[in-house]
Amino acid sequence: MAGRFEATVQIDRPVEEVFAFLADGRNDPAFNPRVLEITRAPDGPTAVGTVFTSTVKDAGMKTTRKIRITGLQAPTTLRWTEISKNLVTSAEGGYDLTPVSPTTTRVRIFNTLEGHGLGKLLVGLALSAARKDAPAFGLRIKAAAEAA
């Protein structure tokens, strides 16, 4: 079973600034409390093929996540897939950015979660929690991007 969650938020920053903030996955801890640490490889600007490796805390357990950038069109589109082998992974995720005005950007984030092995039994719970948190997640992105 796979499923998707998403959130949309309006950020009081120009689209280029918001894109730069979100494209650098090392900023994720500023809005995602699950992310304990994160690195980028190779070093340099984010591009298709860049991999972000993070240590996250899910349901009280620490796991390692590897997210590969699969699509990038500045300043409006960013796509990724999880390449790590966890029980529940992000099969596809992304940000869609739309300039609302010269100083305001609409951001839609989405993730498609998929279970593997025992994770097929857990993905429903993970998806339910993610959907419940989606509006707050969007607001955390907004606060972090506006503070950056």
mmCIF file with all atom_site columns, N, CA and C in Angstrom, residues 106-144:
data_model
loop_
_atom_site.group_PDB
_atom_site.id
_atom_site.type_symbol
_atom_site.label_atom_id
_atom_site.label_alt_id
_atom_site.label_comp_id
_atom_site.label_asym_id
_atom_site.label_entity_id
_atom_site.label_seq_id
_atom_site.pdbx_PDB_ins_code
_atom_site.Cartn_x
_atom_site.Cartn_y
_atom_site.Cartn_z
_atom_site.occupancy
_atom_site.B_iso_or_equiv
_atom_site.pdbx_formal_charge
_atom_site.auth_seq_id
_atom_site.auth_comp_id
_atom_site.auth_asym_id
_atom_site.auth_atom_id
_atom_site.pdbx_PDB_model_num
ATOM 1   N N  . ARG A 1 106 ? 3.971  30.604 -3.286 1.00 0.00 ? 106 ARG A N  1
ATOM 2   C CA . ARG A 1 106 ? 3.145  29.477 -2.848 1.00 0.00 ? 106 ARG A CA 1
ATOM 3   C C  . ARG A 1 106 ? 3.984  28.212 -3.024 1.00 0.00 ? 106 ARG A C  1
ATOM 4   N N  . VAL A 1 107 ? 4.038  27.398 -1.966 1.00 0.00 ? 107 VAL A N  1
ATOM 5   C CA . VAL A 1 107 ? 4.805  26.152 -1.996 1.00 0.00 ? 107 VAL A CA 1
ATOM 6   C C  . VAL A 1 107 ? 3.857  24.992 -1.715 1.00 0.00 ? 107 VAL A C  1
ATOM 7   N N  . ARG A 1 108 ? 3.908  24.002 -2.594 1.00 0.00 ? 108 ARG A N  1
ATOM 8   C CA . ARG A 1 108 ? 3.202  22.739 -2.358 1.00 0.00 ? 108 ARG A CA 1
ATOM 9   C C  . ARG A 1 108 ? 4.273  21.682 -2.158 1.00 0.00 ? 108 ARG A C  1
ATOM 10  N N  . ILE A 1 109 ? 4.196  20.991 -1.031 1.00 0.00 ? 109 ILE A N  1
ATOM 11  C CA . ILE A 1 109 ? 5.075  19.851 -0.779 1.00 0.00 ? 109 ILE A CA 1
ATOM 12  C C  . ILE A 1 109 ? 4.225  18.597 -0.835 1.00 0.00 ? 109 ILE A C  1
ATOM 13  N N  . PHE A 1 110 ? 4.802  17.523 -1.377 1.00 0.00 ? 110 PHE A N  1
ATOM 14  C CA . PHE A 1 110 ? 4.105  16.247 -1.361 1.00 0.00 ? 110 PHE A CA 1
ATOM 15  C C  . PHE A 1 110 ? 5.124  15.131 -1.186 1.00 0.00 ? 110 PHE A C  1
ATOM 16  N N  . ASN A 1 111 ? 4.652  14.027 -0.656 1.00 0.00 ? 111 ASN A N  1
ATOM 17  C CA . ASN A 1 111 ? 5.449  12.816 -0.511 1.00 0.00 ? 111 ASN A CA 1
ATOM 18  C C  . ASN A 1 111 ? 4.532  11.625 -0.709 1.00 0.00 ? 111 ASN A C  1
ATOM 19  N N  . THR A 1 112 ? 4.991  10.659 -1.470 1.00 0.00 ? 112 THR A N  1
ATOM 20  C CA . THR A 1 112 ? 4.294  9.389  -1.615 1.00 0.00 ? 112 THR A CA 1
ATOM 21  C C  . THR A 1 112 ? 5.061  8.373  -0.788 1.00 0.00 ? 112 THR A C  1
ATOM 22  N N  . LEU A 1 113 ? 4.416  7.849  0.242  1.00 0.00 ? 113 LEU A N  1
ATOM 23  C CA . LEU A 1 113 ? 5.045  6.883  1.138  1.00 0.00 ? 113 LEU A CA 1
ATOM 24  C C  . LEU A 1 113 ? 4.708  5.466  0.686  1.00 0.00 ? 113 LEU A C  1
ATOM 25  N N  . GLU A 1 114 ? 5.686  4.588  0.845  1.00 0.00 ? 114 GLU A N  1
ATOM 26  C CA . GLU A 1 114 ? 5.535  3.208  0.397  1.00 0.00 ? 114 GLU A CA 1
ATOM 27  C C  . GLU A 1 114 ? 6.157  2.298  1.451  1.00 0.00 ? 114 GLU A C  1
ATOM 28  N N  . GLY A 1 115 ? 5.504  1.169  1.728  1.00 0.00 ? 115 GLY A N  1
ATOM 29  C CA . GLY A 1 115 ? 6.003  0.210  2.708  1.00 0.00 ? 115 GLY A CA 1
ATOM 30  C C  . GLY A 1 115 ? 6.732  -0.934 2.051  1.00 0.00 ? 115 GLY A C  1
ATOM 31  N N  . HIS A 1 116 ? 7.735  -1.464 2.759  1.00 0.00 ? 116 HIS A N  1
ATOM 32  C CA . HIS A 1 116 ? 8.530  -2.591 2.274  1.00 0.00 ? 116 HIS A CA 1
ATOM 33  C C  . HIS A 1 116 ? 8.591  -3.638 3.382  1.00 0.00 ? 116 HIS A C  1
ATOM 34  N N  . GLY A 1 117 ? 8.351  -4.905 3.039  1.00 0.00 ? 117 GLY A N  1
ATOM 35  C CA . GLY A 1 117 ? 8.367  -5.958 4.047  1.00 0.00 ? 117 GLY A CA 1
ATOM 36  C C  . GLY A 1 117 ? 7.340  -5.656 5.127  1.00 0.00 ? 117 GLY A C  1
ATOM 37  N N  . LEU A 1 118 ? 7.773  -5.689 6.383  1.00 0.00 ? 118 LEU A N  1
ATOM 38  C CA . LEU A 1 118 ? 6.895  -5.369 7.514  1.00 0.00 ? 118 LEU A CA 1
ATOM 39  C C  . LEU A 1 118 ? 6.332  -3.948 7.403  1.00 0.00 ? 118 LEU A C  1
ATOM 40  N N  . GLY A 1 119 ? 7.058  -3.097 6.688  1.00 0.00 ? 119 GLY A N  1
ATOM 41  C CA . GLY A 1 119 ? 6.607  -1.724 6.491  1.00 0.00 ? 119 GLY A CA 1
ATOM 42  C C  . GLY A 1 119 ? 5.283  -1.622 5.750  1.00 0.00 ? 119 GLY A C  1
ATOM 43  N N  . LYS A 1 120 ? 4.906  -2.676 5.012  1.00 0.00 ? 120 LYS A N  1
ATOM 44  C CA . LYS A 1 120 ? 3.608  -2.674 4.334  1.00 0.00 ? 120 LYS A CA 1
ATOM 45  C C  . LYS A 1 120 ? 2.470  -2.618 5.351  1.00 0.00 ? 120 LYS A C  1
ATOM 46  N N  . LEU A 1 121 ? 2.737  -3.119 6.551  1.00 0.00 ? 121 LEU A N  1
ATOM 47  C CA . LEU A 1 121 ? 1.741  -3.053 7.622  1.00 0.00 ? 121 LEU A CA 1
ATOM 48  C C  . LEU A 1 121 ? 1.781  -1.711 8.341  1.00 0.00 ? 121 LEU A C  1
ATOM 49  N N  . LEU A 1 122 ? 2.920  -1.031 8.278  1.00 0.00 ? 122 LEU A N  1
ATOM 50  C CA . LEU A 1 122 ? 3.111  0.218  9.015  1.00 0.00 ? 122 LEU A CA 1
ATOM 51  C C  . LEU A 1 122 ? 2.834  1.473  8.198  1.00 0.00 ? 122 LEU A C  1
ATOM 52  N N  . VAL A 1 123 ? 2.864  1.360  6.874  1.00 0.00 ? 123 VAL A N  1
ATOM 53  C CA . VAL A 1 123 ? 2.769  2.546  6.029  1.00 0.00 ? 123 VAL A CA 1
ATOM 54  C C  . VAL A 1 123 ? 1.455  3.299  6.250  1.00 0.00 ? 123 VAL A C  1
ATOM 55  N N  . GLY A 1 124 ? 0.379  2.583  6.533  1.00 0.00 ? 124 GLY A N  1
ATOM 56  C CA . GLY A 1 124 ? -0.908 3.245  6.798  1.00 0.00 ? 124 GLY A CA 1
ATOM 57  C C  . GLY A 1 124 ? -0.820 4.164  8.006  1.00 0.00 ? 124 GLY A C  1
ATOM 58  N N  . LEU A 1 125 ? -0.152 3.700  9.058  1.00 0.00 ? 125 LEU A N  1
ATOM 59  C CA . LEU A 1 125 ? 0.017  4.527  10.258 1.00 0.00 ? 125 LEU A CA 1
ATOM 60  C C  . LEU A 1 125 ? 0.905  5.731  9.972  1.00 0.00 ? 125 LEU A C  1
ATOM 61  N N  . ALA A 1 126 ? 2.000  5.503  9.227  1.00 0.00 ? 126 ALA A N  1
ATOM 62  C CA . ALA A 1 126 ? 2.907  6.598  8.878  1.00 0.00 ? 126 ALA A CA 1
ATOM 63  C C  . ALA A 1 126 ? 2.192  7.628  8.016  1.00 0.00 ? 126 ALA A C  1
ATOM 64  N N  . LEU A 1 127 ? 1.403  7.161  7.074  1.00 0.00 ? 127 LEU A N  1
ATOM 65  C CA . LEU A 1 127 ? 0.665  8.055  6.190  1.00 0.00 ? 127 LEU A CA 1
ATOM 66  C C  . LEU A 1 127 ? -0.382 8.849  6.955  1.00 0.00 ? 127 LEU A C  1
ATOM 67  N N  . SER A 1 128 ? -1.073 8.198  7.856  1.00 0.00 ? 128 SER A N  1
ATOM 68  C CA . SER A 1 128 ? -2.069 8.887  8.679  1.00 0.00 ? 128 SER A CA 1
ATOM 69  C C  . SER A 1 128 ? -1.422 9.989  9.516  1.00 0.00 ? 128 SER A C  1
ATOM 70  N N  . ALA A 1 129 ? -0.283 9.680  10.123 1.00 0.00 ? 129 ALA A N  1
ATOM 71  C CA . ALA A 1 129 ? 0.424  10.681 10.933 1.00 0.00 ? 129 ALA A CA 1
ATOM 72  C C  . ALA A 1 129 ? 0.918  11.831 10.061 1.00 0.00 ? 129 ALA A C  1
ATOM 73  N N  . ALA A 1 130 ? 1.443  11.509 8.879  1.00 0.00 ? 130 ALA A N  1
ATOM 74  C CA . ALA A 1 130 ? 1.948  12.554 7.978  1.00 0.00 ? 130 ALA A CA 1
ATOM 75  C C  . ALA A 1 130 ? 0.810  13.451 7.495  1.00 0.00 ? 130 ALA A C  1
ATOM 76  N N  . ARG A 1 131 ? -0.322 12.867 7.161  1.00 0.00 ? 131 ARG A N  1
ATOM 77  C CA . ARG A 1 131 ? -1.471 13.669 6.715  1.00 0.00 ? 131 ARG A CA 1
ATOM 78  C C  . ARG A 1 131 ? -1.980 14.566 7.836  1.00 0.00 ? 131 ARG A C  1
ATOM 79  N N  . LYS A 1 132 ? -1.995 14.033 9.044  1.00 0.00 ? 132 LYS A N  1
ATOM 80  C CA . LYS A 1 132 ? -2.447 14.826 10.190 1.00 0.00 ? 132 LYS A CA 1
ATOM 81  C C  . LYS A 1 132 ? -1.507 16.009 10.443 1.00 0.00 ? 132 LYS A C  1
ATOM 82  N N  . ASP A 1 133 ? -0.205 15.783 10.268 1.00 0.00 ? 133 ASP A N  1
ATOM 83  C CA . ASP A 1 133 ? 0.799  16.815 10.529 1.00 0.00 ? 133 ASP A CA 1
ATOM 84  C C  . ASP A 1 133 ? 1.009  17.752 9.341  1.00 0.00 ? 133 ASP A C  1
ATOM 85  N N  . ALA A 1 134 ? 0.495  17.420 8.167  1.00 0.00 ? 134 ALA A N  1
ATOM 86  C CA . ALA A 1 134 ? 0.799  18.176 6.939  1.00 0.00 ? 134 ALA A CA 1
ATOM 87  C C  . ALA A 1 134 ? 0.560  19.687 7.074  1.00 0.00 ? 134 ALA A C  1
ATOM 88  N N  . PRO A 1 135 ? -0.586 20.137 7.595  1.00 0.00 ? 135 PRO A N  1
ATOM 89  C CA . PRO A 1 135 ? -0.757 21.596 7.714  1.00 0.00 ? 135 PRO A CA 1
ATOM 90  C C  . PRO A 1 135 ? 0.301  22.244 8.619  1.00 0.00 ? 135 PRO A C  1
ATOM 91  N N  . ALA A 1 136 ? 0.630  21.603 9.743  1.00 0.00 ? 136 ALA A N  1
ATOM 92  C CA . ALA A 1 136 ? 1.652  22.137 10.653 1.00 0.00 ? 136 ALA A CA 1
ATOM 93  C C  . ALA A 1 136 ? 3.030  22.077 9.994  1.00 0.00 ? 136 ALA A C  1
ATOM 94  N N  . PHE A 1 137 ? 3.278  21.019 9.218  1.00 0.00 ? 137 PHE A N  1
ATOM 95  C CA . PHE A 1 137 ? 4.544  20.897 8.500  1.00 0.00 ? 137 PHE A CA 1
ATOM 96  C C  . PHE A 1 137 ? 4.711  22.067 7.535  1.00 0.00 ? 137 PHE A C  1
ATOM 97  N N  . GLY A 1 138 ? 3.657  22.381 6.809  1.00 0.00 ? 138 GLY A N  1
ATOM 98  C CA . GLY A 1 138 ? 3.688  23.527 5.903  1.00 0.00 ? 138 GLY A CA 1
ATOM 99  C C  . GLY A 1 138 ? 3.988  24.818 6.644  1.00 0.00 ? 138 GLY A C  1
ATOM 100 N N  . LEU A 1 139 ? 3.387  24.993 7.809  1.00 0.00 ? 139 LEU A N  1
ATOM 101 C CA . LEU A 1 139 ? 3.632  26.206 8.593  1.00 0.00 ? 139 LEU A CA 1
ATOM 102 C C  . LEU A 1 139 ? 5.066  26.259 9.124  1.00 0.00 ? 139 LEU A C  1
ATOM 103 N N  . ARG A 1 140 ? 5.640  25.091 9.439  1.00 0.00 ? 140 ARG A N  1
ATOM 104 C CA . ARG A 1 140 ? 7.045  25.071 9.880  1.00 0.00 ? 140 ARG A CA 1
ATOM 105 C C  . ARG A 1 140 ? 7.973  25.448 8.724  1.00 0.00 ? 140 ARG A C  1
ATOM 106 N N  . ILE A 1 141 ? 7.652  24.983 7.520  1.00 0.00 ? 141 ILE A N  1
ATOM 107 C CA . ILE A 1 141 ? 8.439  25.378 6.340  1.00 0.00 ? 141 ILE A CA 1
ATOM 108 C C  . ILE A 1 141 ? 8.342  26.878 6.159  1.00 0.00 ? 141 ILE A C  1
ATOM 109 N N  . LYS A 1 142 ? 7.138  27.422 6.253  1.00 0.00 ? 142 LYS A N  1
ATOM 110 C CA . LYS A 1 142 ? 6.926  28.862 6.106  1.00 0.00 ? 142 LYS A CA 1
ATOM 111 C C  . LYS A 1 142 ? 7.778  29.642 7.112  1.00 0.00 ? 142 LYS A C  1
ATOM 112 N N  . ALA A 1 143 ? 7.693  29.277 8.377  1.00 0.00 ? 143 ALA A N  1
ATOM 113 C CA . ALA A 1 143 ? 8.434  29.988 9.426  1.00 0.00 ? 143 ALA A CA 1
ATOM 114 C C  . ALA A 1 143 ? 9.942  29.906 9.182  1.00 0.00 ? 143 ALA A C  1
ATOM 115 N N  . ALA A 1 144 ? 10.439 28.728 8.824  1.00 0.00 ? 144 ALA A N  1
ATOM 116 C CA . ALA A 1 144 ? 11.885 28.567 8.607  1.00 0.00 ? 144 ALA A CA 1
ATOM 117 C C  . ALA A 1 144 ? 12.357 29.342 7.386  1.00 0.00 ? 144 ALA A C  1
#
